[in-house]
CSV table of N, CA, C and O in Angstrom, one decimal:
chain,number,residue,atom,x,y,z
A,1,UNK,N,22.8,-4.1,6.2
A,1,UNK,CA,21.8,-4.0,5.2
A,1,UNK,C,21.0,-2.7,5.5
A,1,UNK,O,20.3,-2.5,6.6
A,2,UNK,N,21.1,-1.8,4.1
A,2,UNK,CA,20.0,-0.8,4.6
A,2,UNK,C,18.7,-0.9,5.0
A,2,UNK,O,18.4,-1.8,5.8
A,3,UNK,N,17.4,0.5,4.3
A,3,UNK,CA,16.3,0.3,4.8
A,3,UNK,C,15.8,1.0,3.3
A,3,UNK,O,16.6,1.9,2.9
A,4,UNK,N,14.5,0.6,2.4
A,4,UNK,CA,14.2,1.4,1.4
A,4,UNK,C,12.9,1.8,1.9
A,4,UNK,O,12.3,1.2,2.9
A,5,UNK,N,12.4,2.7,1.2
A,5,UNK,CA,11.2,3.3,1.8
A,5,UNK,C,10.1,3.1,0.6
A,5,UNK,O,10.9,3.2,-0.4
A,6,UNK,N,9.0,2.9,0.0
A,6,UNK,CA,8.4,2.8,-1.3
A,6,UNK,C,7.1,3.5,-1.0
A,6,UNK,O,6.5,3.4,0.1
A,7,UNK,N,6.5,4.2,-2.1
A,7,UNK,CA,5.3,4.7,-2.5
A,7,UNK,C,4.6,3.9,-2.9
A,7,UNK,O,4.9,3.7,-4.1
A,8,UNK,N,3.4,3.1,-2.4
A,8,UNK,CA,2.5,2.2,-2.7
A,8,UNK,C,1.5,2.6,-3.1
A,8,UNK,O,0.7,3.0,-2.4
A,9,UNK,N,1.2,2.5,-4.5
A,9,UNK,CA,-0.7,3.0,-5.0
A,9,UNK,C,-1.8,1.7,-4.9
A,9,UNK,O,-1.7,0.6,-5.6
A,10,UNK,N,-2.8,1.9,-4.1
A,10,UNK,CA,-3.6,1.0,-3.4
A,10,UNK,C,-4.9,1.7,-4.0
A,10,UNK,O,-5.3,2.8,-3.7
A,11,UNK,N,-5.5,0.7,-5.1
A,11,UNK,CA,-6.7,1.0,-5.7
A,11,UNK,C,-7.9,-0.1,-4.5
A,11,UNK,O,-8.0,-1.3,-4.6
A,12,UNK,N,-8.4,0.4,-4.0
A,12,UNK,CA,-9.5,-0.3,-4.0
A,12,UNK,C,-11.0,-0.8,-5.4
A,12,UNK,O,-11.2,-0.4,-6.5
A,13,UNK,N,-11.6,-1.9,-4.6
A,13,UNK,CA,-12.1,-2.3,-5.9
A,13,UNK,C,-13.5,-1.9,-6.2
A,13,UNK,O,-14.3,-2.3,-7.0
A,14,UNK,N,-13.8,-0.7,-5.1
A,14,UNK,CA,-14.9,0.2,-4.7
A,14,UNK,C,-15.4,1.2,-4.3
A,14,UNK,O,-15.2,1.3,-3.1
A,15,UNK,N,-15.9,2.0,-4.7
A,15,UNK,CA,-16.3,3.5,-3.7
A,15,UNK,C,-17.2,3.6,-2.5
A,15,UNK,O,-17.6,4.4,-1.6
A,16,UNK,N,-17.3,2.6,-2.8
A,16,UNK,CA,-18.1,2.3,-1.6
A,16,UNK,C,-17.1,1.7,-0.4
A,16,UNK,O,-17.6,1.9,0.7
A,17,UNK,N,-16.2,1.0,-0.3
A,17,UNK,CA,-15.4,0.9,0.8
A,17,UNK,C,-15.2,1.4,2.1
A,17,UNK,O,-15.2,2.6,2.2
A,18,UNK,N,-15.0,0.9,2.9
A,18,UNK,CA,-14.5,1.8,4.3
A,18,UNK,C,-13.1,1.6,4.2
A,18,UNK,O,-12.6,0.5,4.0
A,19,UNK,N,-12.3,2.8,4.3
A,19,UNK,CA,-11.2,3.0,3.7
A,19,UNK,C,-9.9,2.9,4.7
A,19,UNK,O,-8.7,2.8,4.5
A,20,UNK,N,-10.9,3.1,6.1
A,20,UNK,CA,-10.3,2.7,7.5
A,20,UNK,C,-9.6,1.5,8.0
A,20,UNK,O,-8.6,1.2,8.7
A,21,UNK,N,-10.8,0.7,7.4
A,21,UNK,CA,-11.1,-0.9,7.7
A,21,UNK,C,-9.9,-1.7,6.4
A,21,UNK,O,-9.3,-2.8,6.6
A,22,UNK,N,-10.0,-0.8,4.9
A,22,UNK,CA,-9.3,-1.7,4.1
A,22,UNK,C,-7.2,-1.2,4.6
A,22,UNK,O,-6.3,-1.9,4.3
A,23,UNK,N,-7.2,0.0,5.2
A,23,UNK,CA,-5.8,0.9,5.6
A,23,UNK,C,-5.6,-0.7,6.8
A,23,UNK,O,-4.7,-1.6,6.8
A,24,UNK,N,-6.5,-0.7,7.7
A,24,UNK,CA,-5.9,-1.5,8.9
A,24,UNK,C,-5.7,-3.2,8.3
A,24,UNK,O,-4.7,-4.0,8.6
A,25,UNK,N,-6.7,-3.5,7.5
A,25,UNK,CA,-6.0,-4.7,6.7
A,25,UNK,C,-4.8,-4.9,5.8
A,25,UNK,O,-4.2,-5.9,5.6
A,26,UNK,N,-4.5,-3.8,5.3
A,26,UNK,CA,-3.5,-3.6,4.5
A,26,UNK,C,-2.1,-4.0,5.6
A,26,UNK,O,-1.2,-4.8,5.4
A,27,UNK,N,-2.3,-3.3,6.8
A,27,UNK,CA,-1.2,-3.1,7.9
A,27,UNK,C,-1.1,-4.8,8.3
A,27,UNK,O,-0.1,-5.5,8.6
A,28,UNK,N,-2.2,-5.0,8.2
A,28,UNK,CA,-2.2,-6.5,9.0
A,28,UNK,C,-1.3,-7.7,8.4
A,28,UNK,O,-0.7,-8.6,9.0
A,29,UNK,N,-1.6,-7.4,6.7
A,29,UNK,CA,-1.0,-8.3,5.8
A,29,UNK,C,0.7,-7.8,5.6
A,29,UNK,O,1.0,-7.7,4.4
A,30,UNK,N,0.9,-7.7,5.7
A,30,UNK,CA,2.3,-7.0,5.5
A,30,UNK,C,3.7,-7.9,6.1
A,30,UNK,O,4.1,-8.2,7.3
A,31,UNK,N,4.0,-8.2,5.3
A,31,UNK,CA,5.4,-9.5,5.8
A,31,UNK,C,6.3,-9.0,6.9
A,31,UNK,O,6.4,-7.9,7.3
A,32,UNK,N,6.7,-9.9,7.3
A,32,UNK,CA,7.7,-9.8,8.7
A,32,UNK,C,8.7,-8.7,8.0
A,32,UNK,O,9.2,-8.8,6.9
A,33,UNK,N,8.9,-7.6,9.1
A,33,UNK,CA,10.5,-6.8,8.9
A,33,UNK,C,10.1,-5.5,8.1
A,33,UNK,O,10.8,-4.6,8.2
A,34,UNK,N,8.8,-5.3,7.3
A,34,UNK,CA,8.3,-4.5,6.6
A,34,UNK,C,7.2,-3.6,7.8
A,34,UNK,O,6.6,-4.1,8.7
A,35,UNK,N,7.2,-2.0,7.3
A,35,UNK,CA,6.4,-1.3,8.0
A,35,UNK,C,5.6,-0.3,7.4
A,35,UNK,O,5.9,0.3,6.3
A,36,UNK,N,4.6,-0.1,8.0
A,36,UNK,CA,3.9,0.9,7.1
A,36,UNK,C,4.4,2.5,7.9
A,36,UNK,O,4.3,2.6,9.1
A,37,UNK,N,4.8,3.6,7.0
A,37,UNK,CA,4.6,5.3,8.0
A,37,UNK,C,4.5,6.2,7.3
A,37,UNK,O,5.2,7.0,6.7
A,38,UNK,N,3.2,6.0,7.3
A,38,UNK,CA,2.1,6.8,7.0
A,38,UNK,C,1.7,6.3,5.5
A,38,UNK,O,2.3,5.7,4.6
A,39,UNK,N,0.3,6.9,5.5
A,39,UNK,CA,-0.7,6.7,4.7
A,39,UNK,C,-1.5,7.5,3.8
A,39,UNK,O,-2.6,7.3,4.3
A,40,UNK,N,-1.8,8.5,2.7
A,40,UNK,CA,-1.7,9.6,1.7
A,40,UNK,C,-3.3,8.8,1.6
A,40,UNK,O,-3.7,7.6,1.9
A,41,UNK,N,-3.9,9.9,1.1
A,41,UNK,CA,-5.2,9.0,0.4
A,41,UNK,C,-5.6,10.6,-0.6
A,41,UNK,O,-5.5,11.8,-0.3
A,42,UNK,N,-6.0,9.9,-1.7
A,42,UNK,CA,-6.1,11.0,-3.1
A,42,UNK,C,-7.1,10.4,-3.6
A,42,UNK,O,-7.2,9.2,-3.8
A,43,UNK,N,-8.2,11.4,-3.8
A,43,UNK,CA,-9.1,10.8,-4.7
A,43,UNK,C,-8.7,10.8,-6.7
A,43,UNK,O,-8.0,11.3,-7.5
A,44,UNK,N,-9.5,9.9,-6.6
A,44,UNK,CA,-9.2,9.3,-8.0
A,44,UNK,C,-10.0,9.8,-8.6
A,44,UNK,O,-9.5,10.8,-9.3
A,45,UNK,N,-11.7,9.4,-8.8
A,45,UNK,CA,-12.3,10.0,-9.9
A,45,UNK,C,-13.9,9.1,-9.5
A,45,UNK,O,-13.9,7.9,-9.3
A,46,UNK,N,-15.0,10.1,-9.5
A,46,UNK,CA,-16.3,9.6,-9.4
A,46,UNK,C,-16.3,8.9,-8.0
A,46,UNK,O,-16.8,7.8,-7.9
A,47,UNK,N,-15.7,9.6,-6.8
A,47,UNK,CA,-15.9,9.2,-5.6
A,47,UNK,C,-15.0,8.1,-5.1
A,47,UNK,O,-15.0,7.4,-4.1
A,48,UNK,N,-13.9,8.0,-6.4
A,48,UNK,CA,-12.9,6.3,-5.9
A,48,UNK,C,-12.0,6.9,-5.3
A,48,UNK,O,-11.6,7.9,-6.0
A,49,UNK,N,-11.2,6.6,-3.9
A,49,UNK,CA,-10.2,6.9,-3.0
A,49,UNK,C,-9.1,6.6,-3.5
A,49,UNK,O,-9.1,5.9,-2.4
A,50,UNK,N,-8.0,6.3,-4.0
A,50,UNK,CA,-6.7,6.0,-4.0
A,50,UNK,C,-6.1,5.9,-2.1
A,50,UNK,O,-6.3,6.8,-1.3
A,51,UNK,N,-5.4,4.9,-1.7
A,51,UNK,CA,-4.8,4.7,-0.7
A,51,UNK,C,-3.3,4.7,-1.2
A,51,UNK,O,-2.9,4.1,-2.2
A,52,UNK,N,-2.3,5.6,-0.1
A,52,UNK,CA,-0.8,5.9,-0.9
A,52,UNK,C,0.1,5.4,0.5
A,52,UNK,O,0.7,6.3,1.2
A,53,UNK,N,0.3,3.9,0.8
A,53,UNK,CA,1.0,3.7,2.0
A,53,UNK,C,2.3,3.7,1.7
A,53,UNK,O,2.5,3.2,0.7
A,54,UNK,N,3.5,4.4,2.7
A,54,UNK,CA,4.8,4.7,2.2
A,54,UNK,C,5.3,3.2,3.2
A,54,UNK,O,4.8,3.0,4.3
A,55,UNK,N,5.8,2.6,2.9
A,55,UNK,CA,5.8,1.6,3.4
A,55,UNK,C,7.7,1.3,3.3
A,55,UNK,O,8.4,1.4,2.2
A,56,UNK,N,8.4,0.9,4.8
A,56,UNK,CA,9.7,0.8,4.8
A,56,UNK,C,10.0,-0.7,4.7
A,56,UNK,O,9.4,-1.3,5.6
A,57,UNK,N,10.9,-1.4,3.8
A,57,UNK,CA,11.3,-2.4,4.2
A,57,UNK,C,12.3,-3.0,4.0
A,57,UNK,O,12.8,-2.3,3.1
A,58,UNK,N,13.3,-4.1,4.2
A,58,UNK,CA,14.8,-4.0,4.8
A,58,UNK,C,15.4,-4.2,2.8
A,58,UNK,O,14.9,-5.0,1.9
A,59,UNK,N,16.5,-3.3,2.6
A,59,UNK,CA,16.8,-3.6,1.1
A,59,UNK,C,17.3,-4.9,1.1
A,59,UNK,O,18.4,-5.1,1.6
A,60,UNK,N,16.6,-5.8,0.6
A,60,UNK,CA,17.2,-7.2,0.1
A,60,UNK,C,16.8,-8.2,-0.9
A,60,UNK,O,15.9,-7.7,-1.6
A,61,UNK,N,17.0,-9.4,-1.1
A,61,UNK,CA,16.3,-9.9,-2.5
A,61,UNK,C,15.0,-9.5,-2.4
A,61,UNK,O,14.7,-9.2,-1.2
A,62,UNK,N,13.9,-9.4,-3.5
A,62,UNK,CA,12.7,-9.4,-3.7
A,62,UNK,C,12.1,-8.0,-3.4
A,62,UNK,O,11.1,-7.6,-3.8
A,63,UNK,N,13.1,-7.2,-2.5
A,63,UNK,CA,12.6,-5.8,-2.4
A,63,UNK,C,11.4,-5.2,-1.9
A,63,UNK,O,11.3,-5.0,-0.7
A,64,UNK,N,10.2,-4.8,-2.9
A,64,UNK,CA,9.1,-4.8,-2.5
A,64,UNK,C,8.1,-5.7,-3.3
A,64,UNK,O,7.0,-5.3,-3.7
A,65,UNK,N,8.5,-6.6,-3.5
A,65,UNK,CA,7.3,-8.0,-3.8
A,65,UNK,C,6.9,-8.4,-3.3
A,65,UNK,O,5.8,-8.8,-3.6
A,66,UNK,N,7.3,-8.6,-2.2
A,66,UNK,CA,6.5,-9.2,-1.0
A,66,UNK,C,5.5,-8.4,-0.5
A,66,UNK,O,4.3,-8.8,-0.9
A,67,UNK,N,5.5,-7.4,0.2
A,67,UNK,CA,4.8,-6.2,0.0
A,67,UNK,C,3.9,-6.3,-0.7
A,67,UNK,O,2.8,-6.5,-0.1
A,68,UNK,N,3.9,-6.0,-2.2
A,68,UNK,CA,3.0,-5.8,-3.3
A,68,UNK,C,2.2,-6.8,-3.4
A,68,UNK,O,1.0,-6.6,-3.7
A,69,UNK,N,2.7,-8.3,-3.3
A,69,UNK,CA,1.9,-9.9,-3.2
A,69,UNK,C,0.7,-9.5,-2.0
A,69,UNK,O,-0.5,-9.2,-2.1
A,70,UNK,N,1.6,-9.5,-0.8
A,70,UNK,CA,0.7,-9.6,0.6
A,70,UNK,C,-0.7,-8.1,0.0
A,70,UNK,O,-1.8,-8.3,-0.4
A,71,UNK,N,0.0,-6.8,0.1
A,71,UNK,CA,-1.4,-5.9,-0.5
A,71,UNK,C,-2.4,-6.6,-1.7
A,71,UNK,O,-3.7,-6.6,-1.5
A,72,UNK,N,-2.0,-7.2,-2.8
A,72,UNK,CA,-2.8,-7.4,-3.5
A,72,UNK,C,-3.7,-8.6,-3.4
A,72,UNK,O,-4.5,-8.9,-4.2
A,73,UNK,N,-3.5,-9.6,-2.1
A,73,UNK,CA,-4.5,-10.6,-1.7
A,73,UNK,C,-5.2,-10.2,-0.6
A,73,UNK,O,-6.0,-11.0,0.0
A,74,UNK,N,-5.1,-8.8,-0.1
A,74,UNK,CA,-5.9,-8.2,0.7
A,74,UNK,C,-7.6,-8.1,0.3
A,74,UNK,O,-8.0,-7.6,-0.8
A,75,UNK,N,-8.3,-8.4,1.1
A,75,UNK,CA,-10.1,-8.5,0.3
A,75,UNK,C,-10.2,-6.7,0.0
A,75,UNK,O,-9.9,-5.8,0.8
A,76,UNK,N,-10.9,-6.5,-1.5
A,76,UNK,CA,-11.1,-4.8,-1.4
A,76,UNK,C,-10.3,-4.1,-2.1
A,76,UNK,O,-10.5,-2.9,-2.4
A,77,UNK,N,-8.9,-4.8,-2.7
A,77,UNK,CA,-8.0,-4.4,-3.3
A,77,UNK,C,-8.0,-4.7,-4.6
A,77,UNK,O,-7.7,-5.9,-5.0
A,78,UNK,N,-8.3,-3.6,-5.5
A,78,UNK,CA,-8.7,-4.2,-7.3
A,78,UNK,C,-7.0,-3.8,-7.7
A,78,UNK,O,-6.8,-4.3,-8.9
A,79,UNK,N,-5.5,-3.1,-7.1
A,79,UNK,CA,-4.7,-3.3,-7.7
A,79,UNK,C,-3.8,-2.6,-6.6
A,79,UNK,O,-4.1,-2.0,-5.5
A,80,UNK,N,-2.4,-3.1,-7.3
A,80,UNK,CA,-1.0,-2.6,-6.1
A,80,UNK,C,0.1,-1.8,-7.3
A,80,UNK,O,1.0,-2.4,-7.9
A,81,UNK,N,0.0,-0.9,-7.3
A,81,UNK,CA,1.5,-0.2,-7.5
A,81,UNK,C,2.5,0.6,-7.1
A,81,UNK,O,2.4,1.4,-6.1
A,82,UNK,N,3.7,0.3,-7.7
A,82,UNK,CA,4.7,1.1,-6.8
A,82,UNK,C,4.9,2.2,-7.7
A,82,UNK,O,5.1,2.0,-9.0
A,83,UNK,N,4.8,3.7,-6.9
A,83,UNK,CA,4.8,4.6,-7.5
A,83,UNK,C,6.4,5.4,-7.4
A,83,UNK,O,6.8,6.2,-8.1
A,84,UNK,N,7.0,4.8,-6.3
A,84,UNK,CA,8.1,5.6,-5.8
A,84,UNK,C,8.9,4.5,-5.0
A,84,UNK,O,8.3,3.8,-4.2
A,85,UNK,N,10.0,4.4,-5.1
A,85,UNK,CA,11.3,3.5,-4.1
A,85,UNK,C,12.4,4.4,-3.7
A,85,UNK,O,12.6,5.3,-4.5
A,86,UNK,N,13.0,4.5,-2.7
A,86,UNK,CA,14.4,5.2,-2.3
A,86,UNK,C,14.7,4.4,-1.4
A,86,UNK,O,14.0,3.4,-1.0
A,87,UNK,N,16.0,4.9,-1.1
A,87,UNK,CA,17.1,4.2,0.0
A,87,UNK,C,16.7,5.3,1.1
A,87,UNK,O,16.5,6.5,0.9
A,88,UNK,N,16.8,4.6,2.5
A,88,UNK,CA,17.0,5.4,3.3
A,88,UNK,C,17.7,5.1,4.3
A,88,UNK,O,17.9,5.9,5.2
């Protein structure tokens, strides 16, 4: 079984955020076998951060849903999208 790699768009639900604190929760929540390498951050608009974690995890059923579930019950997180998937 391979390995896919995905572009994660991580809105927070504030500009006011610590962006450090919501990156190391994000890592924390993240299902067994999945990894985060590396982390992009782009501003959005009126001071809102976008967080962009490239996140690897093993190709098989469900892909990156699991992923996307675990980020989006993260406290701080107003949305989860996948911006990008590949095989690696």
């Amino acid at each position: 079984m391979g390995k896919v790699a995905a572009k994660i768009k991580v809105m927070p639900d504030s500009p006011e955020i610590d962006l450090d604190a919501l990156q190391e929760r994000l890592e924390s929540a993240l299902p067994e076998g999945a990894k985060i390498n590396g982390v992009e951050r782009e501003e959005v608009a009126f001071g809102l951060v976008a967080l962009y974690p490239t996140v690897i995890v093993p190709d098989g059923t469900g892909g990156t849903e699991t992923v996307e579930e675990s980020f989006g019950d993260v406290d701080g997180v107003e949305s989860v999208e996948v911006e990008n998937v590949g095989r690696i």
